[in-house]
Coordinates of C-alpha atoms and ligand atoms in Angstrom, one line a residue:
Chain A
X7 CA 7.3 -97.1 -63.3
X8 CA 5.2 -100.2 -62.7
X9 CA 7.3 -102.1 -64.8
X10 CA 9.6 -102.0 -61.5
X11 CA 6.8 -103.6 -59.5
X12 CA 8.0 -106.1 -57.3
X13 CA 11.7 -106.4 -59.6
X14 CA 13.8 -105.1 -56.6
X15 CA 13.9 -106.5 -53.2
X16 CA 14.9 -105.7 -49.6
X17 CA 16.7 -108.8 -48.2
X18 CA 18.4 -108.0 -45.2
X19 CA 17.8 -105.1 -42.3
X20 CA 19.9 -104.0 -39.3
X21 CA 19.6 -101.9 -36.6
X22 CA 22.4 -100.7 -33.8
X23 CA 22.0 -100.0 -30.4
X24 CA 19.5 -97.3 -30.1
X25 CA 19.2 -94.6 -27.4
X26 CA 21.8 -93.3 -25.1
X27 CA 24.7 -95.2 -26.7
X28 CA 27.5 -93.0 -26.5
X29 CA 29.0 -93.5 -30.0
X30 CA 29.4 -91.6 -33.0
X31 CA 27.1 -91.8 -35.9
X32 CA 29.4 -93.3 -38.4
X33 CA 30.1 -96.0 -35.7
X34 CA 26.8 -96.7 -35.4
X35 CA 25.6 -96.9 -39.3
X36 CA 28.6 -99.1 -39.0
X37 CA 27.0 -101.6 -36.5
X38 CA 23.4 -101.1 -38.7
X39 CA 25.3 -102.3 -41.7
X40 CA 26.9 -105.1 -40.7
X41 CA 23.4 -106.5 -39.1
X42 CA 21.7 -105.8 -42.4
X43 CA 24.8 -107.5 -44.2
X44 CA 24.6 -110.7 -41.9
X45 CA 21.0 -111.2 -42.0
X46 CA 21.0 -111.0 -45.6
X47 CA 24.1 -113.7 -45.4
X48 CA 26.1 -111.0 -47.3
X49 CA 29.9 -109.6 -47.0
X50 CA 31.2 -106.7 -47.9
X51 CA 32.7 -108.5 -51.3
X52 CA 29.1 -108.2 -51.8
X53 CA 28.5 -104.6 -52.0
X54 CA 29.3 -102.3 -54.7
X55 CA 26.8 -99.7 -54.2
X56 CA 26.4 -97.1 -50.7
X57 CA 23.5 -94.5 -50.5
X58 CA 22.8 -92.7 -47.3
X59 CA 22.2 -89.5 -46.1
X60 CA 24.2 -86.5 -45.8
X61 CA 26.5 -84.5 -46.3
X62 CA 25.0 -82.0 -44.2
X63 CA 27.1 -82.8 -41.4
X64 CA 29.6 -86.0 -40.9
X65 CA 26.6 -88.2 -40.5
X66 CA 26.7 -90.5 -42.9
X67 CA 29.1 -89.3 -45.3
X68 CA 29.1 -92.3 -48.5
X69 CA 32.2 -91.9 -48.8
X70 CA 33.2 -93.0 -44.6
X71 CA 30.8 -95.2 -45.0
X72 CA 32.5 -97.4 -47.8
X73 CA 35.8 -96.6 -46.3
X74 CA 34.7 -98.4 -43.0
X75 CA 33.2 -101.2 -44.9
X76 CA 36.3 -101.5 -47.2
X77 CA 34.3 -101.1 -50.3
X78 CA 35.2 -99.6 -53.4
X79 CA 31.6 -98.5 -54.7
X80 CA 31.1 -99.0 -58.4
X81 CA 27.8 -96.7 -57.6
X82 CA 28.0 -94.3 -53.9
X83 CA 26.6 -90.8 -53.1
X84 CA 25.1 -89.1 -50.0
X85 CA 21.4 -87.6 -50.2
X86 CA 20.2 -84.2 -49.0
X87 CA 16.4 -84.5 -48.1
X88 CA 16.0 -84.4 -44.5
X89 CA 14.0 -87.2 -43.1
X90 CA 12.9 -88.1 -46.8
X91 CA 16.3 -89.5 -47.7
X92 CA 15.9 -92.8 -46.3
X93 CA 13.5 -94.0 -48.3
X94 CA 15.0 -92.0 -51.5
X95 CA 18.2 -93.6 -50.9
X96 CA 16.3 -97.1 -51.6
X97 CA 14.7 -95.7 -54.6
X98 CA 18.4 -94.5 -56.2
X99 CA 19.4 -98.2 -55.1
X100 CA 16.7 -99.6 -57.6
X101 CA 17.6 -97.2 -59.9
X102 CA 21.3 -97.6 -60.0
X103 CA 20.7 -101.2 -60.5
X104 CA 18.0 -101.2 -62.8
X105 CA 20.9 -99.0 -65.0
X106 CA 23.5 -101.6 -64.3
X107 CA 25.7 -99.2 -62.2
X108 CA 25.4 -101.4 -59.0
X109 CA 23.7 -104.9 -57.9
X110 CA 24.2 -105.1 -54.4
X111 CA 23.4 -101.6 -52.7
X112 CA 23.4 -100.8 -48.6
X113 CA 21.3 -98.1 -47.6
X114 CA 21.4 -96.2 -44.1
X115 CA 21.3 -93.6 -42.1
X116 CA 22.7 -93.4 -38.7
X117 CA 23.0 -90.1 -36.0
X118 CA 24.1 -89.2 -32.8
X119 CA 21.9 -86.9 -31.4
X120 CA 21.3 -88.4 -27.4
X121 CA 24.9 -87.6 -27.5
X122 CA 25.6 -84.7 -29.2
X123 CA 22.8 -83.0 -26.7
X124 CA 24.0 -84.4 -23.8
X125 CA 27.9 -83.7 -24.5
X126 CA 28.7 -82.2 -22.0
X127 CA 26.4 -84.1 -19.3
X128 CA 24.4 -80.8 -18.4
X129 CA 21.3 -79.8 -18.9
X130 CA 21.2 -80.4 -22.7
X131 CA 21.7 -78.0 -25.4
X132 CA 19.1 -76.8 -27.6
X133 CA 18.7 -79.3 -31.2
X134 CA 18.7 -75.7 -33.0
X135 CA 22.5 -75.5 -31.4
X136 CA 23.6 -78.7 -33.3
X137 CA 23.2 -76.6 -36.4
X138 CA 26.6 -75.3 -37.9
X139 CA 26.4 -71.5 -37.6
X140 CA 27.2 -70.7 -40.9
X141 CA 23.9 -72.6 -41.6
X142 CA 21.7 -70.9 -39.5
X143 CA 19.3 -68.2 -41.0
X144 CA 20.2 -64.6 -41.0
X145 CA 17.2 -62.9 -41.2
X146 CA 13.3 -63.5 -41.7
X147 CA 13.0 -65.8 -38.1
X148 CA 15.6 -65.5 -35.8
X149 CA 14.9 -61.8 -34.9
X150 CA 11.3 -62.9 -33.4
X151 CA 12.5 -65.9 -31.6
X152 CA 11.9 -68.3 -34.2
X153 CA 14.3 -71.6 -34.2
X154 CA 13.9 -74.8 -36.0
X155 CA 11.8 -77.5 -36.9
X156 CA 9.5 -77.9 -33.7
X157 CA 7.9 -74.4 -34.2
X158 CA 7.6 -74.8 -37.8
X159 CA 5.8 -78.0 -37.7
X160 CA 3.8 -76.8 -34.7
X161 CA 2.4 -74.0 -37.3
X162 CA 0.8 -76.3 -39.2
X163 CA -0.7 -78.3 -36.2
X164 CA -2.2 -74.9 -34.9
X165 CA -3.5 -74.4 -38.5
X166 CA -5.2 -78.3 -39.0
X167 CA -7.0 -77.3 -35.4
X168 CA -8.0 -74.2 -36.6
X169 CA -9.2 -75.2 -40.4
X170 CA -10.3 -79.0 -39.0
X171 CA -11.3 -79.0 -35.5
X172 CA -8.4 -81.2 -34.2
X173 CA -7.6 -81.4 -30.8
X174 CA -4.3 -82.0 -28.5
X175 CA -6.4 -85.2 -27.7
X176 CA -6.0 -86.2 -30.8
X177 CA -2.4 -85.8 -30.8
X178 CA -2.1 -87.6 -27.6
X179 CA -3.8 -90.5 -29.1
X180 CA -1.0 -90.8 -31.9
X181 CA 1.6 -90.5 -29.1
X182 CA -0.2 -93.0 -26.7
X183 CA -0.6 -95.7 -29.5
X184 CA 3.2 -95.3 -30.3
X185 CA 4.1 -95.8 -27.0
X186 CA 1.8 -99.0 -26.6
X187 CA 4.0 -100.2 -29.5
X188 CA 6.9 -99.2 -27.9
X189 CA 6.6 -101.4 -25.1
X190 CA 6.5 -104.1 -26.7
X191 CA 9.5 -103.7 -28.6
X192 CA 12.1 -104.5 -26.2
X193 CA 14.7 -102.3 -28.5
X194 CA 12.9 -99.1 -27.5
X195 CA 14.3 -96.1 -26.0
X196 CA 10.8 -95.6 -24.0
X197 CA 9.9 -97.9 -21.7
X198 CA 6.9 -96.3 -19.6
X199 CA 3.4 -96.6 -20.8
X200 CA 1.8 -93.0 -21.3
X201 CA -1.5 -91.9 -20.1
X202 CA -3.2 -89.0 -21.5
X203 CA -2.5 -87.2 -18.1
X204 CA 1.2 -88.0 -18.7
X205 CA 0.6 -86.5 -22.2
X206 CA -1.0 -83.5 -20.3
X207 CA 1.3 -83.0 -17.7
X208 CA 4.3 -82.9 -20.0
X209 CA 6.1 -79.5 -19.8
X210 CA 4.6 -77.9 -23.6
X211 CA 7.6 -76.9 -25.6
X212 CA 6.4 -74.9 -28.7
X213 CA 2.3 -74.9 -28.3
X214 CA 0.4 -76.5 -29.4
X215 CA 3.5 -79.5 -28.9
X216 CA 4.5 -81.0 -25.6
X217 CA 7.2 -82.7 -24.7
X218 CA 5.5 -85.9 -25.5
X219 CA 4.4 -84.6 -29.7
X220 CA 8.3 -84.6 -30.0
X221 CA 10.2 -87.1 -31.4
X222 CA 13.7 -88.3 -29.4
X223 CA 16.8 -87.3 -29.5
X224 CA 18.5 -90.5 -29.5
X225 CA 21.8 -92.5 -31.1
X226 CA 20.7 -95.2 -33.1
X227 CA 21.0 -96.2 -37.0
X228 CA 19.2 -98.1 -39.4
X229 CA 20.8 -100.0 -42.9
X230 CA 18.9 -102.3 -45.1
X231 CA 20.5 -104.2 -48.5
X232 CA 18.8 -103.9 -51.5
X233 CA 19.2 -106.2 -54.6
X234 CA 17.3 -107.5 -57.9
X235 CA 14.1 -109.5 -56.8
X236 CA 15.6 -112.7 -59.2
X237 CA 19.4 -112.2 -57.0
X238 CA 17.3 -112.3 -53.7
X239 CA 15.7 -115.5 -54.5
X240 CA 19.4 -117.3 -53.7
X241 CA 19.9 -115.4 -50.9
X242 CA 19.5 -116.3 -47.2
X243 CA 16.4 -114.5 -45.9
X244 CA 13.2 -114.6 -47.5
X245 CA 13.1 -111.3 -49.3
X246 CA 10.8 -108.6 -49.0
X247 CA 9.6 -106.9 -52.4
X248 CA 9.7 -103.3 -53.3
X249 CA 6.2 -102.8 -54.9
X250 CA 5.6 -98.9 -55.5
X251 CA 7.4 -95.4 -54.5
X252 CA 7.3 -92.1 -55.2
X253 CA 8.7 -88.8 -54.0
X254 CA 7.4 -85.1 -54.0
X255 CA 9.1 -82.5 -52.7
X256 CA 6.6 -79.4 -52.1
X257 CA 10.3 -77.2 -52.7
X258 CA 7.9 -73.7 -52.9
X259 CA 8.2 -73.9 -48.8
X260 CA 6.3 -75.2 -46.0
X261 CA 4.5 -71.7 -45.1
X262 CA 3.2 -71.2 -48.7
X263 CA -0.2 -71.9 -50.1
X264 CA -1.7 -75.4 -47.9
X265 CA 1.6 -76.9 -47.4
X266 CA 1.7 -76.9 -44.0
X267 CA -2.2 -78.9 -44.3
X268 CA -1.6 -80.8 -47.1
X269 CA 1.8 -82.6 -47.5
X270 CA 4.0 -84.1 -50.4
X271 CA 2.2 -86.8 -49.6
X272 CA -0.2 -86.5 -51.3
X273 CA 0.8 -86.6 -54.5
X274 CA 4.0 -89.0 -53.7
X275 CA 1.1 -91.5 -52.3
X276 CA -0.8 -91.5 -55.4
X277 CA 2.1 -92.3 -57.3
X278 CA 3.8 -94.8 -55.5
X279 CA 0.2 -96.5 -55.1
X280 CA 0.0 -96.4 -58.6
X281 CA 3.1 -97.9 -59.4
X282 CA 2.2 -100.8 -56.6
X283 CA -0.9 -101.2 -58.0
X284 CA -2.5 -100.9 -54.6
X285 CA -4.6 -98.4 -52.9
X286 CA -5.4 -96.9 -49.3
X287 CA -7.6 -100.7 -48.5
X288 CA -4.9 -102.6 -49.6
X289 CA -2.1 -101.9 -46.3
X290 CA -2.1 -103.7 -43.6
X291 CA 0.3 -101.8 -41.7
X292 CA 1.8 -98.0 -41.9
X293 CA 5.1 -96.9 -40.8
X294 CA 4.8 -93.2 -40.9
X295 CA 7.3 -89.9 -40.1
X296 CA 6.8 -88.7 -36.8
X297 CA 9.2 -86.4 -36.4
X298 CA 5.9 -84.8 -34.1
X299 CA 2.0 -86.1 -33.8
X300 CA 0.8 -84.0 -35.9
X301 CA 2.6 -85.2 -38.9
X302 CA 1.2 -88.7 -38.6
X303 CA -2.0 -87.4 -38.7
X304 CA -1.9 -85.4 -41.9
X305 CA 0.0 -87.5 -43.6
X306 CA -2.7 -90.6 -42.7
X307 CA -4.8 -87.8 -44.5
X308 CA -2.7 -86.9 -47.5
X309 CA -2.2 -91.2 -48.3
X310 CA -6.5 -91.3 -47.8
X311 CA -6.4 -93.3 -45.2
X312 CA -9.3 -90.9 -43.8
X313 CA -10.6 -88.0 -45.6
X314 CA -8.8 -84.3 -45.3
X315 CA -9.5 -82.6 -42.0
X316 CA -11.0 -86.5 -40.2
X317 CA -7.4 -87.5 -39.0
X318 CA -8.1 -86.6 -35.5
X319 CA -11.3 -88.7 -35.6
X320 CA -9.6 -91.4 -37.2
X321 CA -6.8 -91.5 -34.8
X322 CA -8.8 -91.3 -31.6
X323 CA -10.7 -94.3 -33.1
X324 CA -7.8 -96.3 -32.0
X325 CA -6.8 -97.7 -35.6
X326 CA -3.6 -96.8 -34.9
X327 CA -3.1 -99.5 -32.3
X328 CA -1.6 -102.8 -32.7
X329 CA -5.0 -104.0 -32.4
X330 CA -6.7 -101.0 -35.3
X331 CA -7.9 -100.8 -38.1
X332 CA -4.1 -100.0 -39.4
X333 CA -1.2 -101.0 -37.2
X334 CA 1.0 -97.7 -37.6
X335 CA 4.7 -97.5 -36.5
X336 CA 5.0 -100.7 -34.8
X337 CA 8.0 -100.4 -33.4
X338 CA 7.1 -97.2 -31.8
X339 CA 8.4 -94.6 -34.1
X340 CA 10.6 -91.8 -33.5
X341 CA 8.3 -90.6 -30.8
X342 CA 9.1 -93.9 -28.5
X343 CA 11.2 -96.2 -30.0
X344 CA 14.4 -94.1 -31.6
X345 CA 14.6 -91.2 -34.0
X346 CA 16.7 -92.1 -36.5
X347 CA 14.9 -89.7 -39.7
X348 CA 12.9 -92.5 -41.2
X349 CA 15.4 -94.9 -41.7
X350 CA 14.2 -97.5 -38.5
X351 CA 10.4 -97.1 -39.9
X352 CA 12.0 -98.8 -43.3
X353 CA 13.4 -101.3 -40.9
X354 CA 9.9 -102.1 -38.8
X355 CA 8.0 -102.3 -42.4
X356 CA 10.4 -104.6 -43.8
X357 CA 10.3 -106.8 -40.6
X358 CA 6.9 -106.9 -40.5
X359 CA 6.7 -108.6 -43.8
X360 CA 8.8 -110.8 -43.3
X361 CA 6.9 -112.1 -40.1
X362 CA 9.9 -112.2 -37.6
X363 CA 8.1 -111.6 -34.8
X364 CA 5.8 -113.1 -32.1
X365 CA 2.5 -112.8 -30.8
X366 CA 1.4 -108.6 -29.5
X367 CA 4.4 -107.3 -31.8
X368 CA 3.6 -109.0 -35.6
X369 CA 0.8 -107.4 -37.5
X370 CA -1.0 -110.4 -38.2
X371 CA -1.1 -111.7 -41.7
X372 CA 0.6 -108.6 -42.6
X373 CA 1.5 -108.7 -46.5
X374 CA 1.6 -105.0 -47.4
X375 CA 3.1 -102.0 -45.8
X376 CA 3.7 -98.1 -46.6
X377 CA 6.2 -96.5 -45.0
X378 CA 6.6 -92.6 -45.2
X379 CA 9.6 -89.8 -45.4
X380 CA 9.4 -86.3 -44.5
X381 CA 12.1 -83.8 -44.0
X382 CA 14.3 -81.4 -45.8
X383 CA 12.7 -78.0 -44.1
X384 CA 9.7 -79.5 -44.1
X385 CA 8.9 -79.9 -47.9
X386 CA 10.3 -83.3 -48.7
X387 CA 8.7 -86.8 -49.1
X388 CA 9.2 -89.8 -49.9
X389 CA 7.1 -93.2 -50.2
X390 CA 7.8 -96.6 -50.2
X391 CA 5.3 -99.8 -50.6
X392 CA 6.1 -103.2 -49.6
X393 CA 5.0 -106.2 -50.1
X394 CA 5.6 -110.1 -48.5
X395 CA 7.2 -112.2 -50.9
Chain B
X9 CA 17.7 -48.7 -22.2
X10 CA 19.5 -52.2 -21.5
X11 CA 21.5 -53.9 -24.1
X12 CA 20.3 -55.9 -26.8
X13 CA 20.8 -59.2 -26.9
X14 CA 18.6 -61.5 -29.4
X15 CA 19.8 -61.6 -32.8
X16 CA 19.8 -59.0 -35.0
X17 CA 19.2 -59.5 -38.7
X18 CA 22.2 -59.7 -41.4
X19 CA 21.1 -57.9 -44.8
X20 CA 21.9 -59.6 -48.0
X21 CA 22.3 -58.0 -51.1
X22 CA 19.3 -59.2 -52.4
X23 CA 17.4 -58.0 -48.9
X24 CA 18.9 -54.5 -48.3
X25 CA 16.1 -52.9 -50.1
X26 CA 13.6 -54.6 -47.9
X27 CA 15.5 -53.1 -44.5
X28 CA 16.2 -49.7 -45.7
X29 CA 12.5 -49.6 -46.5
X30 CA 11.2 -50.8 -42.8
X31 CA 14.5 -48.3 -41.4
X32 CA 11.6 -45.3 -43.3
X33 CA 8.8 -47.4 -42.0
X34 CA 8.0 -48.9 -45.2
X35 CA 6.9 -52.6 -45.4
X36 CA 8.7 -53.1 -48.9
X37 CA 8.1 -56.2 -50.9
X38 CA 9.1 -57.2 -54.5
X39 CA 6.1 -57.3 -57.0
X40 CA 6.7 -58.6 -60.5
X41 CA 6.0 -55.9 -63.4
X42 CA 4.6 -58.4 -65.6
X43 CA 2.4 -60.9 -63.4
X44 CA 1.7 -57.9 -60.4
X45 CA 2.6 -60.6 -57.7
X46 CA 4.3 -60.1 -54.9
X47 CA 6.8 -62.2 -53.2
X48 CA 8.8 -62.7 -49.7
X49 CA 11.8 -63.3 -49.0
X50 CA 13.4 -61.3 -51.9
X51 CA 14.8 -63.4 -55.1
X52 CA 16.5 -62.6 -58.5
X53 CA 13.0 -63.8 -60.5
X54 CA 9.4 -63.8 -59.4
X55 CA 8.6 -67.0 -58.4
X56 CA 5.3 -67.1 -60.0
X57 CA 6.1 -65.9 -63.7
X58 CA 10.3 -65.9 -63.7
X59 CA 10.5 -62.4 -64.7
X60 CA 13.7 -60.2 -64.1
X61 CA 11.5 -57.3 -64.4
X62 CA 10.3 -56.3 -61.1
X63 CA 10.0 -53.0 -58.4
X64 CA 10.4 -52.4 -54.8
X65 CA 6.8 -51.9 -53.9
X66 CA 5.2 -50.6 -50.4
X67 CA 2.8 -53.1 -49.1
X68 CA -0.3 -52.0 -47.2
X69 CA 1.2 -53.2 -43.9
X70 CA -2.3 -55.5 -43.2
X71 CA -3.4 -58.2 -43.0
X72 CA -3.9 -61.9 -41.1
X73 CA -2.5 -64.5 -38.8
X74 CA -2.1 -67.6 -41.1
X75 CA -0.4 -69.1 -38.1
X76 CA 0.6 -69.1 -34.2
X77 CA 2.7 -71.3 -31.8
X78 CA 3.8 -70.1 -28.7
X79 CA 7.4 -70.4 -27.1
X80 CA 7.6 -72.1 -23.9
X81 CA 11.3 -74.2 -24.7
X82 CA 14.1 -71.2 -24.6
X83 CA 16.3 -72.1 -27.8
X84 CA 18.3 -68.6 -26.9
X85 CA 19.2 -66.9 -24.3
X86 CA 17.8 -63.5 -25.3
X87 CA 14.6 -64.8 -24.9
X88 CA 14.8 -66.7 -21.5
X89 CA 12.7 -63.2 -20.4
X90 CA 10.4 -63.8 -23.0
X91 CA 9.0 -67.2 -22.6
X92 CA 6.0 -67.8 -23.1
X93 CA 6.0 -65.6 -26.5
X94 CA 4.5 -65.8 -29.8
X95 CA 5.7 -66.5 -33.4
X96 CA 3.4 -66.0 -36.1
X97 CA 3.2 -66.5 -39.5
X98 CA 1.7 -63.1 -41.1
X99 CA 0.3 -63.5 -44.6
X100 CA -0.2 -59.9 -46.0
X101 CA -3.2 -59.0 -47.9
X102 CA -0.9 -58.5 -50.9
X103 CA 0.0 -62.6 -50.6
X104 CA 3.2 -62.8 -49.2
X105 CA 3.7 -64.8 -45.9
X106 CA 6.3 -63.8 -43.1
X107 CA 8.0 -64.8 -39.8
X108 CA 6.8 -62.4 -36.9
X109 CA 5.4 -61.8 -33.6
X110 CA 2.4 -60.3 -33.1
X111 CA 2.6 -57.7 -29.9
X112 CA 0.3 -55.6 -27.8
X113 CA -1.8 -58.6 -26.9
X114 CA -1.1 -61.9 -24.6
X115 CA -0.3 -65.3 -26.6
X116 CA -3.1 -66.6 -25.4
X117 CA -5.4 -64.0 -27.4
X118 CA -4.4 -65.4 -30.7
X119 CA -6.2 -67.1 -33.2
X120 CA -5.3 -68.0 -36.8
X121 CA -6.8 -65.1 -39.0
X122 CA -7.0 -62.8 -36.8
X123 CA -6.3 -59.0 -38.1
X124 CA -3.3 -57.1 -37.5
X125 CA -1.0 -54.8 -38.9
X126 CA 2.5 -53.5 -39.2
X127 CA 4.2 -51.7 -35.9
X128 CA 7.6 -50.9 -36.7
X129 CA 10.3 -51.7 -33.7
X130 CA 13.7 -50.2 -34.6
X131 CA 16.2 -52.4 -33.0
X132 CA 19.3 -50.5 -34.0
X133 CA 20.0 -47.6 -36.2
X134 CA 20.5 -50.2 -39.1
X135 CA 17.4 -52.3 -38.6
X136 CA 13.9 -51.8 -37.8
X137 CA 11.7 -55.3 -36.9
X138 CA 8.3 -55.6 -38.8
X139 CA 6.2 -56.6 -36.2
X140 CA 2.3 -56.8 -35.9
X141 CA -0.4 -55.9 -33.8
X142 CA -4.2 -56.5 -34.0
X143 CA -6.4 -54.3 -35.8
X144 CA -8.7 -52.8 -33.8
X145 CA -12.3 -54.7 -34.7
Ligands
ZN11 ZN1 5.7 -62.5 -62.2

């Protein structure tokens, strides 16, 4: 896999409006593209290859996708793996290229989910309620009250605090840093700093998660463009270079054996460091899946940033911060900025590299990044290592 | 008795076994006649070895709280009553892990692996819930 090192490239990123926009999630991939497309100085004569995620649901279907762009795809197909598509999409973009089935590819993701839970301009329905009902389970969880993705990933928090000694406090400090990030990111859906009484007072909506270890419900989406290292090189924007990934999907289920502890991330960080030729001391800054808190902290585990179990130590040390030892979802992440499953974190990484912004929101000097998927009931992930050109 | 509203389980074919055993207050599991594992929910193949050769087997109804969260957010009606409850996730001594709630005692006197054991609710004349309760220390 190394032989890939550094051969592919991402050379333009977009984002849409994020938040409470009000339009639907092809609409809004839509916008994402066309950003990507422009910055890169690219049309859609360009393209010839469209990954994104579905087809669980409309969003993101490859096949509206093209049609909107007007592209015939020589290579285009919708992925399956939750919140670990995004990056996966980028490494079937490399892949299709390196075969010679594609050479330009546009990769994105885009949802609606501030509007599709605010529909009717109510209280809000329940996320669970977005889920088609033919798709729900039948048996074995909803009998005893148990719905969805917060409770399941709350299991595993309650089980790191047990096993490890982790507190909510440490879990605030994840949320607290992203939210620090977030304000200065004018692009952000959250706008008020968080204290850790805010964190406290938050109404708790599975414990051991508040309001406040949840990730947003927002509209937003997120494209990038990815093409051969040696094509980017004529291209507008100085490219950023695809250096490692890796994906490992623990498929046996999140409840079984240390899953819920111990994440495909482990073994998808080994390899995608591998193929990088990089380890842990080598990032400079970490875009991770925060679907909730907990997540970022045993992920920053699984990748050995800190030892299994120290995560809470290592994130109330404040490395998290802009300011840390390793600057970690930038932009503020699906907890504060917008939640759009992984595919803005790709965005921040890539941006960050490429130095675009100013003093209090660029890592400084920042030449490598690793960016994180999770999703797909829990048991997907996928990594992806960047490097400045 | 009022009506009941939260959902009631739909059998498969491949989980029929498991609710006509908890309907005789059996806790029924597959376990694979070549590698003796045990496995939940039901499959064609035991997940550990692949076999097709496998039995319905009564399970000792014991064993620990892997997991815990408690409810506070009502994602159904049926259990706007409820809140704050408790999910857990059981693993029997036999290895298999399942969805639950643990009942008798407050959310708030969990912790992860704590002892219980099966208390059968029947829900209807269909289906009887496998839920827990602690074991008496
Ligand atoms: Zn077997």
């Amino acid at each position: 896999m190394s032989a890939l090192r550094d051969k592919y490239a991402i050379v333009g990123t977009g984002k849409s409006r994020l938040g409470q926009v009000g339009a639907n999630s092809l609409a809004l991939l839509e916008e994402a593209i066309k950003n990507a497309l422009d910055e890169a100085g690219l049309t859609n004569k360009d393209v010839d290859g469209v990954v994104v995620r579905g087809p669980d649901d409309v969003y993101s279907h490859h096949q509206l996708v093209a049609a909107r762009l007007g592209v015939d795809a020589s290579f285009s197909t919708s992925l399956d793996n939750g919140g670990a598509s995004q990056i996966l999409s980028i490494i079937l973009a490399v892949m299709a290229i390196e075969a010679g089935l594609a050479t330009t590819v546009v990769c994105g993701y885009g949802r609606d989910s501030w509007s599709r839970t605010h529909a009717k301009g109510g209280a809000g329905i329940a996320q669970n309620d977005l889920i088609p009902a033919a798709q729900r389970p039948k048996e074995h969880g909803p009998e005893f009250g148990h719905f969805g993705a917060v409770s399941q990933h709350a299991f595993g928090a309650r089980r790191h605090m047990f096993e490890y000694g982790t507190t909510r406090d440490d879990f605030a400090a994840v949320a607290m840093a992203f939210r620090e990030h977030a304000l200065r990111n004018p692009e952000a859906v959250m706008k008020k700093p968080m204290t850790r009484e805010d964190y406290y007072k938050a109404r708790l909506i599975v414990d051991p998660f508040g309001m406040f270890d949840c990730s947003l419900n927002s509209d937003g989406a997120g494209a990038v463009v990815v093409t051969s290292a040696e094509r980017a090189r004529s291209l507008k924007q100085k490219p950023v270079l695809i250096k490692g990934f890796a994906t490992h999907n623990n498929t046996k289920g999140w409840i079984e054996e240390d899953h819920m502890l111990s994440t495909g991330a482990v073994d998808s960080g080994e390899r995608a460091f591998k193929m990088a030729g990089l380890g842990p001391k080598d990032v400079d800054t970490t875009q991770i899946y925060d679907c909730f808190t907990y997540m970022v902290l045993t992920q920053l585990e699984d990748y050995g940033f800190c030892k299994k179990g120290e995560g809470g130590e290592f994130v109330r040390s404040g490395a998290l911060r802009m300011e840390g030892s390793l600057p970690t979802n930038t932009s503020g992440g699906q907890l504060s900025e917008a939640h759009v499953e992984g595919m803005l974190q790709i965005v921040e990484g890539a941006r960050q590299l490429q130095g675009v912004y100013g003093v209090g929101r660029q890592v400084p000097d920042a030449e490598i990044a690793l960016i994180s998927g999770h999703g797909g009931n829990q048991v997907c992930h996928s990594t992806l290592i960047l490097g400045r050109a | 008795m009022s009506e009941y509203n939260k959902p009631i389980p739909v059998p498969s074919q491949e989980s029929q076994p498991y609710w006509d055993g908890l309907r005789e207050r059996k806790l029924m599991m597959p376990r694979c006649d070549d590698c003796n594992s045990y496995w939940f929910p039901p499959s064609l193949l035991c997940p550990r070895c692949n076999s097709s050769k496998w039995t319905w087997t009564k399970t000792s109804g014991r064993g620990r709280i892997y997991s815990y969260v408690v409810y506070h957010r009502v994602y159904h009606p049926a259990f706007a009553q409820e809140v704050p409850y408790a999910v857990a996730v059981v693993e029997l001594d036999e290895g298999p892990r399942m969805y639950s709630n643990v009942i008798g005692v407050p959310p708030d006197a969990l912790s992860c692996d704590m002892k219980v054991e099966v208390a059968y609710e029947p829900i209807t004349d269909a289906i009887t819930l496998p839920k827990f309760r602690p074991v008496a220390a």
